[in-house]
GROMACS .gro file of C-alpha atoms in nm:
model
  289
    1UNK     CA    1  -2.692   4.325  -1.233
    2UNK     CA    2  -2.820   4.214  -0.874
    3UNK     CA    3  -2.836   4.506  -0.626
    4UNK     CA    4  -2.624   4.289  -0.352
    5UNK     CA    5  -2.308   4.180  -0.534
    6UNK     CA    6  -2.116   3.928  -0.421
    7UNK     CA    7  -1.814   3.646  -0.553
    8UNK     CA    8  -1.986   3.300  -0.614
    9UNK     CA    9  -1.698   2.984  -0.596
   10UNK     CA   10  -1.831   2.756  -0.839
   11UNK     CA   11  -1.741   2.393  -0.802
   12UNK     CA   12  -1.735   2.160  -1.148
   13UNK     CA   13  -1.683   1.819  -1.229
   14UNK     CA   14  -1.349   1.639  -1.192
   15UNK     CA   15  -1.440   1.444  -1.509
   16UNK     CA   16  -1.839   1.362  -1.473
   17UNK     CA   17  -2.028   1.547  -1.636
   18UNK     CA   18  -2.337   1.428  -1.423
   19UNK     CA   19  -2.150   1.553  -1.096
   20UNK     CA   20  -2.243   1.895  -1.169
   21UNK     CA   21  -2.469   2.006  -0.910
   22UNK     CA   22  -2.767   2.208  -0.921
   23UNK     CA   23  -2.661   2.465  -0.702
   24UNK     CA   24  -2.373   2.540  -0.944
   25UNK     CA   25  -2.577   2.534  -1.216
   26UNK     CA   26  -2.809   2.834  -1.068
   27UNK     CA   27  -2.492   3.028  -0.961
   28UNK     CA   28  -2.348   3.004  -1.303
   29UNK     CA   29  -2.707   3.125  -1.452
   30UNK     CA   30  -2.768   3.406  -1.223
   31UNK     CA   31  -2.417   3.519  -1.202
   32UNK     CA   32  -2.338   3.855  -1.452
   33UNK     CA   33  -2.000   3.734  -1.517
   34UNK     CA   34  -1.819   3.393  -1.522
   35UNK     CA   35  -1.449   3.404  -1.472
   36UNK     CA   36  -1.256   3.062  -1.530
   37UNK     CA   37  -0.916   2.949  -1.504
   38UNK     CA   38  -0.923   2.851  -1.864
   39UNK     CA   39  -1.212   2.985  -2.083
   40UNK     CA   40  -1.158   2.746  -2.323
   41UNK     CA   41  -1.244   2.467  -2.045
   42UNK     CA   42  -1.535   2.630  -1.906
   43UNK     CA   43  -1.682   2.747  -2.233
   44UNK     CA   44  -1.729   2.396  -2.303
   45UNK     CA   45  -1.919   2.337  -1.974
   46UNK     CA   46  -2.167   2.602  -2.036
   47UNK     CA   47  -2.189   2.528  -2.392
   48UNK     CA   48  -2.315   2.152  -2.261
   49UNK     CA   49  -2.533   2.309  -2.022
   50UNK     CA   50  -2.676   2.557  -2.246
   51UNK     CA   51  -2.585   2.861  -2.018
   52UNK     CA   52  -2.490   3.177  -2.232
   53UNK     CA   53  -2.276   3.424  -2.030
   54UNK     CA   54  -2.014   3.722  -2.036
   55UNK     CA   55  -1.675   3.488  -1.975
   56UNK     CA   56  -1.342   3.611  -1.876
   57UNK     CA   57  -0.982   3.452  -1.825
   58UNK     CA   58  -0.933   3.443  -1.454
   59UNK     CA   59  -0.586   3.238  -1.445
   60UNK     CA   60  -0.348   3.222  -1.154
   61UNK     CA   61  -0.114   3.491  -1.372
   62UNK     CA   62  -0.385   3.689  -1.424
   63UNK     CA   63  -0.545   3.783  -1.068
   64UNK     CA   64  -0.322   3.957  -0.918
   65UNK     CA   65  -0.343   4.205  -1.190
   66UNK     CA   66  -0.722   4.161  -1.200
   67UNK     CA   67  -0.833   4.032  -0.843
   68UNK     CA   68  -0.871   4.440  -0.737
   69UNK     CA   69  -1.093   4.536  -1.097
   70UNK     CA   70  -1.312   4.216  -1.021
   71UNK     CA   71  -1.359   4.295  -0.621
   72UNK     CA   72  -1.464   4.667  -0.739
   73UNK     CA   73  -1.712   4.516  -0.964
   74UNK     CA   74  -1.857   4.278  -0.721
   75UNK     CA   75  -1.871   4.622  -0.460
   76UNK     CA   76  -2.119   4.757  -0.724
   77UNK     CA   77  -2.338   4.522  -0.710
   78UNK     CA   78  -2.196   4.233  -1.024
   79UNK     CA   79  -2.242   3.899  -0.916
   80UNK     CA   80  -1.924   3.730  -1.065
   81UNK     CA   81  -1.919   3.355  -1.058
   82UNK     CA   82  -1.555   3.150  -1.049
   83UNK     CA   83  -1.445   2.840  -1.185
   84UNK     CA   84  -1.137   2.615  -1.260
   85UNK     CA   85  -1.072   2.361  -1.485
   86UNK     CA   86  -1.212   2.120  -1.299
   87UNK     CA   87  -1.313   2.083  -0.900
   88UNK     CA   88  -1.321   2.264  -0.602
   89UNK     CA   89  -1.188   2.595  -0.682
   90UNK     CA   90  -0.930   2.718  -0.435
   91UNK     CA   91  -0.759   2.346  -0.360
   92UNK     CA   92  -0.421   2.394  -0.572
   93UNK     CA   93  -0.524   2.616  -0.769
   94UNK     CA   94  -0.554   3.035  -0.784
   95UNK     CA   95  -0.943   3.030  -0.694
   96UNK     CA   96  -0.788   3.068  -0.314
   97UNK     CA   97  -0.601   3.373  -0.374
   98UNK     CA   98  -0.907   3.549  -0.493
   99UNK     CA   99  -1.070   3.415  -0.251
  100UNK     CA  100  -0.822   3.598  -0.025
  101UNK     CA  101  -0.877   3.945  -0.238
  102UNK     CA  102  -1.224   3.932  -0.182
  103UNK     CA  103  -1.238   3.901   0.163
  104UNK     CA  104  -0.943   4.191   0.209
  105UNK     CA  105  -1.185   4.395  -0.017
  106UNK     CA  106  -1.469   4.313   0.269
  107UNK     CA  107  -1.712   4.192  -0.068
  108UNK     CA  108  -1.915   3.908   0.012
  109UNK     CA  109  -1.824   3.589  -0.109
  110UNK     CA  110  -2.057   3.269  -0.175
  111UNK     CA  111  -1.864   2.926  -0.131
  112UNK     CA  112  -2.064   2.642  -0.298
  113UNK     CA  113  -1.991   2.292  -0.229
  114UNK     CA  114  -1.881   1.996  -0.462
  115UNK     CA  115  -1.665   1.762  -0.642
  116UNK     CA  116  -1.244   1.728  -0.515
  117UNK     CA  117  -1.035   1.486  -0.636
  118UNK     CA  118  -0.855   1.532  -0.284
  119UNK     CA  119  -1.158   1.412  -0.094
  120UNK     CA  120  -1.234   1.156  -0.357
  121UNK     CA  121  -0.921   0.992  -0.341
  122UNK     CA  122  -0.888   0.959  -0.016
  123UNK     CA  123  -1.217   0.800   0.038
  124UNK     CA  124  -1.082   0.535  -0.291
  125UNK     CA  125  -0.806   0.458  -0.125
  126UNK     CA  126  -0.907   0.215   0.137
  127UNK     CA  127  -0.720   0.383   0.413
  128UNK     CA  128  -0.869   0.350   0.745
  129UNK     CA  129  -0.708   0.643   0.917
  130UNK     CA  130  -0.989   0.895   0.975
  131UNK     CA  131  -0.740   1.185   0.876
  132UNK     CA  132  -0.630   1.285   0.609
  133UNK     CA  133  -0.352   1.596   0.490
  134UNK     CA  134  -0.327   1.722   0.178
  135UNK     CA  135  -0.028   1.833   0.003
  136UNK     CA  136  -0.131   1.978  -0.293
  137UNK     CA  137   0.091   1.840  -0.616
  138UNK     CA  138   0.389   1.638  -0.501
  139UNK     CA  139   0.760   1.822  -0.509
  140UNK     CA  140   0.890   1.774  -0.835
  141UNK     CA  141   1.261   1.768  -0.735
  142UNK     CA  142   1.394   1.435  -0.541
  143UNK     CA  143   1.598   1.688  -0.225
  144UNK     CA  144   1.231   1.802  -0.221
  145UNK     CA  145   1.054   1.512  -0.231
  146UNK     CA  146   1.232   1.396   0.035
  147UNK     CA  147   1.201   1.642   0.288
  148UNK     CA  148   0.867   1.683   0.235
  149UNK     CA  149   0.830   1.283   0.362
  150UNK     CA  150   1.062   1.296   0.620
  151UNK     CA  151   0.858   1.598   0.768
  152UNK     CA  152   0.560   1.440   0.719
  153UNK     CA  153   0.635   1.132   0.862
  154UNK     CA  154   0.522   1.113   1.195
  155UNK     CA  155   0.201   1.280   1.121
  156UNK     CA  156  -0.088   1.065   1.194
  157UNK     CA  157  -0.294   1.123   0.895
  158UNK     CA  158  -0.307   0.997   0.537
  159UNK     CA  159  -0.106   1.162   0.291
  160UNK     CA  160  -0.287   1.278  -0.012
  161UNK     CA  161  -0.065   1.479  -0.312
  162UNK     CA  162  -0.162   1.548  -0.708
  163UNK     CA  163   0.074   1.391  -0.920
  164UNK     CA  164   0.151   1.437  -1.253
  165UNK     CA  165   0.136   1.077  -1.514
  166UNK     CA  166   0.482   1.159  -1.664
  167UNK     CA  167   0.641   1.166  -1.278
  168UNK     CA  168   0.439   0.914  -1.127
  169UNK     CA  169   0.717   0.639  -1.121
  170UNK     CA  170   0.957   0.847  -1.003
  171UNK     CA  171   0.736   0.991  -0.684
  172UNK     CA  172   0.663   0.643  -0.621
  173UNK     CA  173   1.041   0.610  -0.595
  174UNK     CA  174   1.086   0.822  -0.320
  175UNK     CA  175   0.797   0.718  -0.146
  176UNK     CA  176   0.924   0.358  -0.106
  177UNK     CA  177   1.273   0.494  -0.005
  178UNK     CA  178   1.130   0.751   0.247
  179UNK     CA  179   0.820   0.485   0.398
  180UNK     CA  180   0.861   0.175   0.239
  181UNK     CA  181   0.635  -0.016   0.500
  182UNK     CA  182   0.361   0.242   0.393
  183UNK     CA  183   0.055   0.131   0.144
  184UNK     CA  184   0.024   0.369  -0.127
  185UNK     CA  185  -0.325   0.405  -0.334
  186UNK     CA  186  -0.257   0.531  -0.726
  187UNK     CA  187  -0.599   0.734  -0.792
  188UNK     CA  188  -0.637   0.768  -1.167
  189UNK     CA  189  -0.946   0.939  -1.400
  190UNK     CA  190  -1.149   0.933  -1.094
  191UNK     CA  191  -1.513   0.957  -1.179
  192UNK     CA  192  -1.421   0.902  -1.563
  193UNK     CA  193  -1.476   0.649  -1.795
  194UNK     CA  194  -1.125   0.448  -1.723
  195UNK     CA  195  -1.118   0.496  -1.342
  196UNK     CA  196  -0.803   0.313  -1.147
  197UNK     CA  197  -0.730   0.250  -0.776
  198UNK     CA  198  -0.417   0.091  -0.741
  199UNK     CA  199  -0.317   0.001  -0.400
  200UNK     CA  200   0.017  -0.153  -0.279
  201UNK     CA  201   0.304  -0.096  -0.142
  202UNK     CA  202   0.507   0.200  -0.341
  203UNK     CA  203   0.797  -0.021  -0.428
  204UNK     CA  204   0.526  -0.238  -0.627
  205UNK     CA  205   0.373   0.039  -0.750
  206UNK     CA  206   0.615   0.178  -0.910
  207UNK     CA  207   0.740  -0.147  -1.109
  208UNK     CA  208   0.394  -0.161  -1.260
  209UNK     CA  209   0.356   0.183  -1.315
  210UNK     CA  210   0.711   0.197  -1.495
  211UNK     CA  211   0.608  -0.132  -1.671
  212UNK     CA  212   0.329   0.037  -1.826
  213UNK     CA  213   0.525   0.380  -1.907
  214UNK     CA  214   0.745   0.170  -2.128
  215UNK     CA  215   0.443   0.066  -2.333
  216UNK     CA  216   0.274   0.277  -2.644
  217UNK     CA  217   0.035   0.485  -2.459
  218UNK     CA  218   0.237   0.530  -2.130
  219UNK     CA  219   0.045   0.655  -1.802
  220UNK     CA  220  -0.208   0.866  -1.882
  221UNK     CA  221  -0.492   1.123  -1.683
  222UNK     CA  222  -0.482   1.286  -1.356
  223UNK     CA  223  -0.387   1.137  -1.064
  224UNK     CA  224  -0.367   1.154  -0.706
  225UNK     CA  225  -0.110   0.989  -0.474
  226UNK     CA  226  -0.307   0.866  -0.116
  227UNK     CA  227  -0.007   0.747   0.137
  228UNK     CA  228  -0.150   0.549   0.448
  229UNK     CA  229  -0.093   0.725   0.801
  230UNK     CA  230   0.184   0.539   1.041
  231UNK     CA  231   0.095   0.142   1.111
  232UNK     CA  232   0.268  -0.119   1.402
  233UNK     CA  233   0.526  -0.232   1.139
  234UNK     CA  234   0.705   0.110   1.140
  235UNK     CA  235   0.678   0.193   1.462
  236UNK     CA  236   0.861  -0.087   1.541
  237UNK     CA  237   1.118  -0.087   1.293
  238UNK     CA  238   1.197   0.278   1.383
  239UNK     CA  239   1.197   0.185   1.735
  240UNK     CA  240   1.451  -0.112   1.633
  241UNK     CA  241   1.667   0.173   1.452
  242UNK     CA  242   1.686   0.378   1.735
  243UNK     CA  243   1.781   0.129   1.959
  244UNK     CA  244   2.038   0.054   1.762
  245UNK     CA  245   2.169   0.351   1.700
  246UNK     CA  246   2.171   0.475   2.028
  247UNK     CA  247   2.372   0.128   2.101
  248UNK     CA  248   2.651   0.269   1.896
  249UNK     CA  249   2.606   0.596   2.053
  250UNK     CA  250   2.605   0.468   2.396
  251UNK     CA  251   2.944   0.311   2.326
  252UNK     CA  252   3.101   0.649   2.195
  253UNK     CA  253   2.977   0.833   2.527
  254UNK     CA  254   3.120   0.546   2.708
  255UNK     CA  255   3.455   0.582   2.631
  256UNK     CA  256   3.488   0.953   2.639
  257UNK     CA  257   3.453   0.879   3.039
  258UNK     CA  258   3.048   0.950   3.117
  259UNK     CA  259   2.873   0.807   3.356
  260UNK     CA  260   2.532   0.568   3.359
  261UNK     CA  261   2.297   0.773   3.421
  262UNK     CA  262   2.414   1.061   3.192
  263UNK     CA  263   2.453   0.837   2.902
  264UNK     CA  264   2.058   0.756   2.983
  265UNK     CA  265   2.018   1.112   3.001
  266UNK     CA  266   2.140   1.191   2.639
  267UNK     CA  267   2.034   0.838   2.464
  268UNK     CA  268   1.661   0.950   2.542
  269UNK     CA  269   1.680   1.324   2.440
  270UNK     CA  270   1.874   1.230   2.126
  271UNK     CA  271   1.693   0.926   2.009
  272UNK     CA  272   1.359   0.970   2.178
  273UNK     CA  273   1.320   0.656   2.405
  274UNK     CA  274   1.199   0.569   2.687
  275UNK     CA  275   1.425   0.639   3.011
  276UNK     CA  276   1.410   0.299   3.086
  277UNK     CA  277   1.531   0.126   2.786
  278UNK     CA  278   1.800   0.425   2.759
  279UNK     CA  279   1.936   0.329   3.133
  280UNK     CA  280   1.902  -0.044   3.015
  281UNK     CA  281   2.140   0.042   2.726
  282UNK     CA  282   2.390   0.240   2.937
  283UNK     CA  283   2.406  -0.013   3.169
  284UNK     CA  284   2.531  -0.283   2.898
  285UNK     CA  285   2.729  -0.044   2.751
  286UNK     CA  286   2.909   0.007   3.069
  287UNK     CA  287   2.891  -0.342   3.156
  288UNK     CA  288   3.098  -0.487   2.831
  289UNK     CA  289   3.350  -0.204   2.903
   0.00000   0.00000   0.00000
């Protein structure tokens, strides 16, 4: 047991073996302790590795039961190393919530660097916008799915979710209703053996990707879901559908007896547009009255 104790985040392969750094290698062989989201998983990582330690079930049910035992053991001096199935611990999955123990406990804590599929996939993609969000796993429920696009809409980043093969086609779905002039990028088995970037736009997407459902075999593997930031094309086209909407509106305010310059005044706070073009479409309205 070291005399300075401390929680070591220990990053693993998304599906490369080879990607295994040697940083996490020496945590995992120093530490006293492993704890892993899955045992089972891990085992098999130190079993390739040849690296013989005490392991423990660390899953997201699990810590908050556990997270205070581990954080005492780490304050007397354990070094405990953690792992998830695969990746960055801590990016959608529990490794952030004990994470969050440890540093409430005031134990040190030792964040090593290494593979995401996040970071990964958005590189894959072929977006050029130099921002990126990340979602964590797509809503699985179509009211959710929804808001969760329409809120994100306007952000000027790349949109980067987890997605699960058996709803693929229907996340696809509701990205083409909620941004259909958006390219999507399909990440699948990144770093593996059958690696697939699939880039189009979402309506496409999810033709082939239901084509290929249908077949023996389906859509299989993990995936991510990359959605390109805001281009010209919708900015326009949502600038068209506010215009036009605030044509109609214009019309209604119109005959309830306002004048010019407060039909301006509401078209622009409403429908966010310019003053200008909201006093331009007054001024017809009140023109073809």
């Amino acid at each position: 047991m070291s005399e300075n104790g401390k929680l070591v985040i220990v990053p693993t392969p998304i599906g490369n073996l080879g990607d295994m750094t040697l940083r996490s290698l020496e945590a995992l062989r120093a530490a006293d302790a492993v704890c892993a989201e899955d045992t089972r998983v891990t085992g098999k990582l130190l079993a390739h590795f040849e690296i013989r330690k005490p392991l423990e079930r660390l899953d997201e049910a699990m810590i908050s039961a556990k997270a205070a035992a581990v954080m005492e053991r780490v304050a007397a001096g354990e070094v405990v190393a953690y792992c998830s199935d695969a990746g960055m611990p801590g990016v959608s999955d529990p490794g952030l919530r004990l994470v969050a123990a440890a540093r409430e406990a005031g134990v040190a804590v030792e964040v090593l660097p290494g593979a995401s599929a996040a970071s990964c996939a958005y590189v894959a993609s072929g977006t050029v916008c130099p921002r990126f969000y990340f979602g964590g796993f797509f809503p699985r429920k179509g009211v959710e799915q929804r808001a969760v696009l329409e809120q994100l809409r306007g952000l000027d980043a790349a949109l980067v979710f987890y997605e699960s093969p058996n709803r693929l086609v229907t996340a696809l779905e509701a990205v083409a209703e909620a941004l259909p002039l958006r390219q999507v990028a399909v990440c699948r088995e990144l770093t593996k053996l059958h690696e697939e970037v699939a880039r189009g736009a979402a309506a496409e997407l999810a033709e082939r990707f239901a084509a290929r459902a249908a077949q023996p075999g389906g859509i299989r593997g993990e995936i991510a879901l990359v959605i390109d930031a805001p281009n010209a094309a919708e900015g326009e086209a949502a600038a068209e559908s506010a215009a036009a909407s605030a044509q109609v509106r214009a019309a209604d305010l119109a005959t309830e007896g306002l004048r010019t310059k407060e039909i301006a005044r509401r078209l622009a706070a409403e429908f966010g547009i310019p003053r200008n073009d909201a006093y331009e479409i007054a001024m017809r309205v009140q023109g073809e009255k």
